[in-house]
Tab-separated table of C-alpha atoms in Angstrom:
chain	number	residue	atom	x	y	z
A	1	UNK	CA	143.230	145.355	87.444
A	2	UNK	CA	144.521	141.886	87.596
A	3	UNK	CA	142.557	139.110	88.955
A	4	UNK	CA	144.906	137.367	91.743
A	5	UNK	CA	143.187	133.333	91.308
A	6	UNK	CA	143.574	131.960	87.769
A	7	UNK	CA	140.140	131.034	86.324
A	8	UNK	CA	140.328	129.431	83.818
A	9	UNK	CA	142.657	128.119	80.786
A	10	UNK	CA	146.747	129.974	80.256
A	11	UNK	CA	148.288	133.110	81.641
A	12	UNK	CA	146.280	135.769	78.937
A	13	UNK	CA	143.707	133.105	77.793
A	14	UNK	CA	141.024	135.187	77.680
A	15	UNK	CA	138.346	133.178	79.131
A	16	UNK	CA	139.552	134.243	82.811
A	17	UNK	CA	136.802	137.495	83.766
A	18	UNK	CA	139.026	139.798	82.133
A	19	UNK	CA	140.307	140.618	78.656
A	20	UNK	CA	143.846	139.102	77.933
A	21	UNK	CA	144.913	142.656	78.684
A	22	UNK	CA	144.402	142.310	81.935
A	23	UNK	CA	140.757	144.468	82.224
A	24	UNK	CA	137.884	144.073	84.139
A	25	UNK	CA	135.318	145.705	81.789
A	26	UNK	CA	132.668	146.528	84.175
A	27	UNK	CA	132.787	146.140	87.755
A	28	UNK	CA	129.187	145.976	89.117
A	29	UNK	CA	130.231	146.633	92.685
A	30	UNK	CA	129.203	145.544	96.527
A	31	UNK	CA	125.984	147.650	98.273
A	32	UNK	CA	124.866	148.350	94.461
A	33	UNK	CA	121.147	147.190	93.239
A	34	UNK	CA	120.525	146.326	90.020
A	35	UNK	CA	116.776	144.899	88.619
A	36	UNK	CA	115.338	144.467	85.193
A	37	UNK	CA	118.010	142.919	81.943
A	38	UNK	CA	121.356	143.797	82.397
A	39	UNK	CA	123.262	143.517	78.867
A	40	UNK	CA	126.799	144.041	79.182
A	41	UNK	CA	130.017	144.099	76.651
A	42	UNK	CA	132.802	142.600	77.421
A	43	UNK	CA	134.033	140.631	80.882
A	44	UNK	CA	132.144	141.678	84.116
A	45	UNK	CA	132.208	141.695	87.966
A	46	UNK	CA	128.888	141.428	90.183
A	47	UNK	CA	129.782	141.880	92.829
A	48	UNK	CA	126.702	143.489	94.293
A	49	UNK	CA	122.628	142.125	93.579
A	50	UNK	CA	121.121	142.321	90.034
A	51	UNK	CA	117.287	140.922	90.247
A	52	UNK	CA	116.144	139.851	86.446
A	53	UNK	CA	118.197	138.896	83.434
A	54	UNK	CA	122.089	139.368	82.625
A	55	UNK	CA	122.936	139.143	78.987
A	56	UNK	CA	126.899	139.134	77.842
A	57	UNK	CA	129.160	138.370	74.660
A	58	UNK	CA	131.886	137.397	77.012
A	59	UNK	CA	132.490	135.979	80.821
A	60	UNK	CA	129.993	137.307	84.459
A	61	UNK	CA	132.193	136.177	86.970
A	62	UNK	CA	129.950	136.792	89.961
A	63	UNK	CA	131.758	137.249	93.494
A	64	UNK	CA	131.518	136.179	96.999
A	65	UNK	CA	129.299	139.498	97.553
A	66	UNK	CA	127.437	139.116	94.673
A	67	UNK	CA	123.857	137.957	94.690
A	68	UNK	CA	122.278	137.175	91.311
A	69	UNK	CA	118.301	136.545	91.235
A	70	UNK	CA	117.857	136.251	87.095
A	71	UNK	CA	118.944	134.192	84.356
A	72	UNK	CA	123.002	134.314	83.259
A	73	UNK	CA	123.782	133.754	80.040
A	74	UNK	CA	127.212	134.474	78.331
A	75	UNK	CA	130.732	132.910	77.379
A	76	UNK	CA	131.833	132.221	80.391
A	77	UNK	CA	130.064	132.027	83.786
A	78	UNK	CA	131.806	131.608	86.480
A	79	UNK	CA	129.825	131.974	90.443
A	80	UNK	CA	131.962	132.868	93.405
A	81	UNK	CA	128.940	134.518	95.500
A	82	UNK	CA	124.670	133.285	95.358
A	83	UNK	CA	122.912	133.198	91.974
A	84	UNK	CA	119.462	131.644	92.320
A	85	UNK	CA	118.569	131.104	88.325
A	86	UNK	CA	119.612	129.358	85.565
A	87	UNK	CA	123.005	129.720	83.374
A	88	UNK	CA	123.410	129.575	79.915
A	89	UNK	CA	127.810	129.221	78.653
A	90	UNK	CA	128.403	128.777	74.978
A	91	UNK	CA	131.826	127.390	76.885
A	92	UNK	CA	132.247	127.747	80.411
A	93	UNK	CA	131.211	128.010	83.994
A	94	UNK	CA	132.667	127.453	87.384
A	95	UNK	CA	131.759	127.157	90.394
A	96	UNK	CA	133.905	128.194	93.033
A	97	UNK	CA	134.619	126.607	96.751
A	98	UNK	CA	131.693	128.622	98.176
A	99	UNK	CA	129.270	129.153	95.714
A	100	UNK	CA	126.074	128.825	96.012
A	101	UNK	CA	123.725	128.159	92.926
A	102	UNK	CA	119.996	127.418	92.452
A	103	UNK	CA	118.941	126.636	89.075
A	104	UNK	CA	119.791	124.282	85.812
A	105	UNK	CA	123.129	124.455	83.532
A	106	UNK	CA	123.182	124.552	80.137
A	107	UNK	CA	127.442	124.663	79.238
A	108	UNK	CA	130.321	122.792	76.634
A	109	UNK	CA	132.243	122.791	80.065
A	110	UNK	CA	131.332	122.765	84.073
A	111	UNK	CA	133.818	123.077	87.100
A	112	UNK	CA	132.148	122.565	90.242
A	113	UNK	CA	134.666	123.081	93.235
A	114	UNK	CA	134.147	120.541	96.222
A	115	UNK	CA	132.972	122.810	99.268
A	116	UNK	CA	130.282	124.310	95.912
A	117	UNK	CA	126.651	124.028	96.491
A	118	UNK	CA	124.307	123.399	93.283
A	119	UNK	CA	120.709	122.452	93.711
A	120	UNK	CA	119.543	121.739	89.543
A	121	UNK	CA	120.171	119.868	87.254
A	122	UNK	CA	123.082	120.249	84.194
A	123	UNK	CA	123.492	120.059	80.313
A	124	UNK	CA	126.755	119.736	78.244
A	125	UNK	CA	126.037	120.960	74.906
A	126	UNK	CA	128.220	121.954	71.969
A	127	UNK	CA	128.148	125.102	70.652
A	128	UNK	CA	125.378	125.734	68.074
A	129	UNK	CA	123.369	122.460	69.385
A	130	UNK	CA	119.825	123.860	70.389
A	131	UNK	CA	119.023	124.097	73.435
A	132	UNK	CA	114.948	122.742	72.479
A	133	UNK	CA	114.914	119.281	71.825
A	134	UNK	CA	113.726	118.514	68.286
A	135	UNK	CA	110.833	116.716	67.316
A	136	UNK	CA	111.036	112.946	67.274
A	137	UNK	CA	114.718	112.921	68.841
A	138	UNK	CA	116.400	113.595	71.588
A	139	UNK	CA	118.504	115.881	74.088
A	140	UNK	CA	121.907	115.530	72.115
A	141	UNK	CA	120.147	116.168	68.865
A	142	UNK	CA	120.942	112.161	67.624
A	143	UNK	CA	117.629	110.374	66.365
A	144	UNK	CA	116.166	108.544	69.192
A	145	UNK	CA	117.150	104.016	67.914
A	146	UNK	CA	114.357	102.121	66.961
A	147	UNK	CA	112.341	100.096	69.592
A	148	UNK	CA	113.081	96.013	69.803
A	149	UNK	CA	110.677	94.526	67.259
A	150	UNK	CA	109.447	90.596	68.401
A	151	UNK	CA	110.861	87.994	66.754
A	152	UNK	CA	109.111	86.382	64.056
A	153	UNK	CA	108.951	82.487	63.654
A	154	UNK	CA	109.920	80.807	60.551
């Protein structure tokens, strides 16, 4: 199955919700309800309902009929439906025009189309940067600047 709309990158790019050969490897169809932790290998399209946690090593696409109440962790995440939960992507997150997200985003890249609804916060992270703040450091991982010192009389 070929996706009509190019989501990311160039033709044949694996970041567009499908593998380079044009296949979505897993489809969770409309009318399907899943509860719990879902671990998925390969690109996946969610048109049904998931409650719990979704983990993938590839692209997760939540279709326009998809409703996800879960944390999603993946290489890239494309939201066209409704998601209530945090999104953590090692590469990209895309919120399409008719999508709705209630949750926080952690990603290297974020695209929010006009019309998307987003209630939450976003953190831009480089790959390999820990998501927690190191003791004494800032959220970017850089050391905090020294506070200004009072002037001394000479």
